Amino acid sequence: MIAIPAGEIVLRDEGTRTEWGVEVAAFSLAAHPVTRGLYAAPGSGTPDGPRVPVAEVSWLDAVRFCDRLSRAEGLTPCYSPGGDPDALDTAWDREADGYRLPTEAEWEYACRAGSSEVRHGDLDAIAWHRANSGSRAHEVATREPNAWGLHDTIGNVWEWCWDLYDPAVYGPYRVFRGGGWNDLPHGCRASCRRRSHPTLRVDDLGFRLARSP
C-alpha cells in the first residue's frame, strides 16, 4: 500500500460536460490491482502467486473480497452488503480500518499523481492496451509507474470504484476507471469514466484496494 497525500481534484463527465471539485483526504492505495493469486487466497501470506490482475469480478464480488481480506488480517471490515439485487443497500463504515474500494475522486487523484496531463507518460511505456497487449491481461507492475509509485492505473484492467455513476440516469450502476488491455488510447486516460451494474462481470474489469488512515 502506498500513502497518498491529501489534496483536491476536479472530476469531469464528458457526456454531460459537467465538472465538480472534490477534496481528498489522505489515504492508502495498493501499488497495483488485485492479482489472481491474492484473490484466490486472501490473507494466505502468498499474495504474489499468479500476478495477472483478477478480472471478471463484479462490484459486489470486489466489496465482499475487501471484507474477507480485512477479516483475514484482523482488520474491521468496511462494508455491510445487504440483500438488494442492485446492491443499493450496501453500507460503508467510513470509520473502519479495513480494505475497501477507492472512491472515484481518490482513484483519479492518485492516478494523476499531481499531473494535469491525460496520462502520466507515454502510453506504451505505462500501459497494456489494445495495440501492445496481445489481447490479454499481463502481470501487474510490468509497465512504468506514475510519480507516486502506482502501476497499471492506466491499462491492463479497468478498476471498480465505490461511487454510483449517475443515479438519476443509470440507477445502481457503479463507476469503473483506468482503461483495459483491449482499449484504444481514448479509453486509457485518467479522466475516462465508465459504468456497469454492480452484479455484472466483465473480462477486463478488476479492482484495486484502498484503506483509510
Tab-separated table of C-alpha atoms in Angstrom:
chain	number	residue	atom	x	y	z
A	1	MET	CA	0.000	0.000	0.000
A	2	ILE	CA	1.245	3.471	-0.920
A	3	ALA	CA	0.423	6.515	1.208
A	4	ILE	CA	-1.419	9.135	-0.852
A	5	PRO	CA	-1.337	12.718	0.498
A	6	ALA	CA	-4.440	14.852	0.900
A	7	GLY	CA	-5.369	17.217	-1.903
A	8	GLU	CA	-8.052	18.292	-4.365
A	9	ILE	CA	-9.266	17.004	-7.728
A	10	VAL	CA	-11.691	18.300	-10.348
A	11	LEU	CA	-13.717	15.489	-11.908
A	12	ARG	CA	-15.247	15.818	-15.347
A	13	ASP	CA	-18.064	13.975	-17.069
A	14	GLU	CA	-17.613	14.269	-20.824
A	15	GLY	CA	-21.137	13.123	-21.615
A	16	THR	CA	-22.867	15.844	-19.623
A	17	ARG	CA	-19.964	18.333	-19.847
A	18	THR	CA	-20.082	18.952	-16.129
A	19	GLU	CA	-17.276	19.422	-13.588
A	20	TRP	CA	-17.179	19.157	-9.821
A	21	GLY	CA	-14.409	19.638	-7.299
A	22	VAL	CA	-13.660	17.133	-4.534
A	23	GLU	CA	-11.364	17.405	-1.518
A	24	VAL	CA	-9.470	14.154	-0.996
A	25	ALA	CA	-8.291	13.186	2.484
A	26	ALA	CA	-5.053	11.242	2.931
A	27	PHE	CA	-5.460	7.511	2.302
A	28	SER	CA	-3.518	4.453	1.131
A	29	LEU	CA	-3.826	2.736	-2.240
A	30	ALA	CA	-2.349	-0.529	-3.468
A	31	ALA	CA	0.563	-0.169	-5.886
A	32	HIS	CA	-1.224	-2.387	-8.415
A	33	PRO	CA	-4.603	-4.083	-8.964
A	34	VAL	CA	-5.582	-7.179	-7.003
A	35	THR	CA	-3.941	-10.237	-8.554
A	36	ARG	CA	-5.435	-13.647	-9.192
A	37	GLY	CA	-3.127	-15.061	-6.536
A	38	LEU	CA	-4.315	-12.723	-3.795
A	39	TYR	CA	-7.949	-13.055	-4.819
A	40	ALA	CA	-7.777	-16.852	-4.648
A	41	ALA	CA	-6.192	-16.900	-1.190
A	42	PRO	CA	-6.809	-13.709	0.796
A	43	GLY	CA	-4.633	-13.469	3.878
A	44	SER	CA	-2.615	-16.567	2.964
A	45	GLY	CA	0.691	-14.711	3.133
A	46	THR	CA	1.360	-15.513	-0.536
A	47	PRO	CA	-0.230	-12.597	-2.414
A	48	ASP	CA	2.428	-12.808	-5.124
A	49	GLY	CA	1.093	-16.019	-6.646
A	50	PRO	CA	-0.277	-15.614	-10.174
A	51	ARG	CA	0.431	-11.918	-10.711
A	52	VAL	CA	-2.012	-11.273	-13.529
A	53	PRO	CA	-4.764	-8.945	-12.280
A	54	VAL	CA	-8.016	-10.658	-11.408
A	55	ALA	CA	-10.909	-9.778	-13.715
A	56	GLU	CA	-14.489	-10.904	-14.321
A	57	VAL	CA	-15.332	-9.838	-10.787
A	58	SER	CA	-18.479	-7.855	-10.125
A	59	TRP	CA	-18.592	-4.785	-7.926
A	60	LEU	CA	-20.244	-6.914	-5.246
A	61	ASP	CA	-17.507	-9.550	-5.612
A	62	ALA	CA	-14.928	-6.827	-5.032
A	63	VAL	CA	-16.721	-5.466	-1.964
A	64	ARG	CA	-17.019	-8.942	-0.449
A	65	PHE	CA	-13.355	-9.653	-1.122
A	66	CYS	CA	-12.358	-6.447	0.657
A	67	ASP	CA	-14.234	-7.666	3.730
A	68	ARG	CA	-12.744	-11.182	3.520
A	69	LEU	CA	-9.222	-9.804	3.330
A	70	SER	CA	-9.894	-7.389	6.193
A	71	ARG	CA	-11.090	-10.239	8.431
A	72	ALA	CA	-8.128	-12.424	7.414
A	73	GLU	CA	-5.739	-9.660	8.534
A	74	GLY	CA	-7.587	-8.821	11.745
A	75	LEU	CA	-8.985	-5.517	10.479
A	76	THR	CA	-12.503	-4.155	10.772
A	77	PRO	CA	-14.464	-4.761	7.558
A	78	CYS	CA	-15.651	-1.615	5.813
A	79	TYR	CA	-18.775	-2.962	4.168
A	80	SER	CA	-22.145	-4.448	5.061
A	81	PRO	CA	-23.642	-5.883	1.876
A	82	GLY	CA	-27.403	-6.357	2.082
A	83	GLY	CA	-29.905	-8.315	0.060
A	84	ASP	CA	-30.881	-5.732	-2.543
A	85	PRO	CA	-30.341	-7.135	-6.074
A	86	ASP	CA	-28.931	-3.771	-7.160
A	87	ALA	CA	-26.608	-3.513	-4.124
A	88	LEU	CA	-28.065	-0.138	-3.178
A	89	ASP	CA	-28.264	-1.214	0.464
A	90	THR	CA	-24.521	-1.915	0.713
A	91	ALA	CA	-23.258	0.281	3.560
A	92	TRP	CA	-19.724	1.641	4.032
A	93	ASP	CA	-18.433	2.181	7.574
A	94	ARG	CA	-16.056	5.087	6.991
A	95	GLU	CA	-14.504	4.664	10.441
A	96	ALA	CA	-13.391	1.076	9.729
A	97	ASP	CA	-9.687	0.358	9.195
A	98	GLY	CA	-10.145	-2.473	6.698
A	99	TYR	CA	-9.708	-2.679	2.943
A	100	ARG	CA	-12.133	-1.001	0.586
A	101	LEU	CA	-12.580	0.278	-2.937
A	102	PRO	CA	-11.299	3.775	-3.660
A	103	THR	CA	-13.804	6.489	-4.361
A	104	GLU	CA	-13.823	7.830	-7.877
A	105	ALA	CA	-12.178	11.048	-6.694
A	106	GLU	CA	-9.466	9.135	-4.817
A	107	TRP	CA	-8.827	6.967	-7.853
A	108	GLU	CA	-8.339	9.823	-10.329
A	109	TYR	CA	-6.372	11.913	-7.846
A	110	ALA	CA	-3.958	9.007	-7.259
A	111	CYS	CA	-3.805	8.132	-10.952
A	112	ARG	CA	-2.809	11.683	-11.882
A	113	ALA	CA	-0.225	11.942	-9.089
A	114	GLY	CA	-0.086	15.695	-9.479
A	115	SER	CA	-0.167	15.729	-13.283
A	116	SER	CA	-2.754	17.583	-15.363
A	117	GLU	CA	-1.978	15.531	-18.498
A	118	VAL	CA	-4.374	12.936	-19.902
A	119	ARG	CA	-1.994	10.228	-18.658
A	120	HIS	CA	1.255	10.218	-16.717
A	121	GLY	CA	3.555	9.102	-19.541
A	122	ASP	CA	3.894	7.501	-22.953
A	123	LEU	CA	1.043	5.041	-23.389
A	124	ASP	CA	3.189	2.096	-24.484
A	125	ALA	CA	5.562	2.662	-21.572
A	126	ILE	CA	2.920	2.862	-18.842
A	127	ALA	CA	0.049	0.646	-20.032
A	128	TRP	CA	-1.064	-2.596	-21.597
A	129	HIS	CA	-3.678	-1.591	-24.168
A	130	ARG	CA	-5.107	-2.825	-27.471
A	131	ALA	CA	-2.020	-2.096	-29.559
A	132	ASN	CA	0.515	-3.899	-27.345
A	133	SER	CA	-1.340	-6.363	-25.088
A	134	GLY	CA	-1.780	-9.280	-27.492
A	135	SER	CA	-5.463	-9.340	-26.477
A	136	ARG	CA	-4.819	-10.379	-22.884
A	137	ALA	CA	-4.012	-9.067	-19.437
A	138	HIS	CA	-0.388	-9.055	-18.290
A	139	GLU	CA	1.355	-9.391	-14.940
A	140	VAL	CA	0.986	-6.331	-12.750
A	141	ALA	CA	3.795	-3.802	-12.310
A	142	THR	CA	5.491	-4.586	-15.618
A	143	ARG	CA	4.880	-1.089	-17.018
A	144	GLU	CA	6.299	2.183	-15.691
A	145	PRO	CA	4.621	3.583	-12.531
A	146	ASN	CA	3.350	7.108	-12.045
A	147	ALA	CA	5.115	9.687	-9.874
A	148	TRP	CA	3.642	8.186	-6.692
A	149	GLY	CA	4.709	4.621	-7.480
A	150	LEU	CA	1.363	3.294	-8.702
A	151	HIS	CA	1.428	0.769	-11.539
A	152	ASP	CA	-1.316	-0.092	-14.032
A	153	THR	CA	-3.668	2.749	-13.182
A	154	ILE	CA	-3.869	3.114	-16.967
A	155	GLY	CA	-4.447	-0.051	-18.993
A	156	ASN	CA	-4.270	-3.769	-18.159
A	157	VAL	CA	-7.675	-3.923	-16.404
A	158	TRP	CA	-10.317	-1.357	-15.571
A	159	GLU	CA	-10.876	-0.816	-11.841
A	160	TRP	CA	-14.117	-0.621	-9.886
A	161	CYS	CA	-14.682	2.415	-7.676
A	162	TRP	CA	-17.160	2.837	-4.818
A	163	ASP	CA	-19.323	5.511	-6.445
A	164	LEU	CA	-22.625	5.390	-8.252
A	165	TYR	CA	-22.150	6.703	-11.803
A	166	ASP	CA	-25.251	8.896	-12.143
A	167	PRO	CA	-28.166	7.526	-10.102
A	168	ALA	CA	-30.719	9.861	-11.687
A	169	VAL	CA	-29.985	8.381	-15.116
A	170	TYR	CA	-28.307	4.993	-14.575
A	171	GLY	CA	-29.755	3.911	-11.238
A	172	PRO	CA	-27.451	1.453	-9.396
A	173	TYR	CA	-24.637	1.425	-11.977
A	174	ARG	CA	-21.174	1.889	-10.419
A	175	VAL	CA	-18.130	3.688	-11.780
A	176	PHE	CA	-15.031	1.993	-13.109
A	177	ARG	CA	-11.836	3.700	-14.264
A	178	GLY	CA	-8.477	3.381	-15.996
A	179	GLY	CA	-8.789	1.526	-19.303
A	180	GLY	CA	-8.014	-2.106	-20.052
A	181	TRP	CA	-5.941	-4.377	-22.257
A	182	ASN	CA	-8.430	-4.129	-25.144
A	183	ASP	CA	-8.913	-0.354	-25.140
A	184	LEU	CA	-7.909	2.270	-27.655
A	185	PRO	CA	-5.960	5.315	-26.383
A	186	HIS	CA	-9.189	7.302	-25.867
A	187	GLY	CA	-10.198	4.858	-23.126
A	188	CYS	CA	-6.785	4.897	-21.459
A	189	ARG	CA	-6.927	8.322	-19.844
A	190	ALA	CA	-7.015	9.477	-16.228
A	191	SER	CA	-10.391	11.177	-16.758
A	192	CYS	CA	-12.193	8.400	-18.638
A	193	ARG	CA	-15.327	7.222	-16.764
A	194	ARG	CA	-17.372	4.110	-17.479
A	195	ARG	CA	-20.107	2.228	-15.672
A	196	SER	CA	-21.701	-1.167	-15.154
A	197	HIS	CA	-24.282	-2.860	-12.965
A	198	PRO	CA	-22.764	-3.965	-9.635
A	199	THR	CA	-23.593	-7.625	-10.293
A	200	LEU	CA	-22.097	-7.877	-13.787
A	201	ARG	CA	-18.669	-9.338	-14.573
A	202	VAL	CA	-16.506	-8.121	-17.453
A	203	ASP	CA	-13.372	-9.793	-18.834
A	204	ASP	CA	-11.154	-6.701	-18.477
A	205	LEU	CA	-12.561	-5.265	-15.241
A	206	GLY	CA	-10.879	-5.777	-11.860
A	207	PHE	CA	-10.186	-3.589	-8.819
A	208	ARG	CA	-7.558	-2.106	-6.532
A	209	LEU	CA	-7.501	-1.927	-2.733
A	210	ALA	CA	-7.644	1.250	-0.660
A	211	ARG	CA	-7.533	1.934	3.084
A	212	SER	CA	-8.337	4.942	5.191
A	213	PRO	CA	-5.785	6.163	7.780
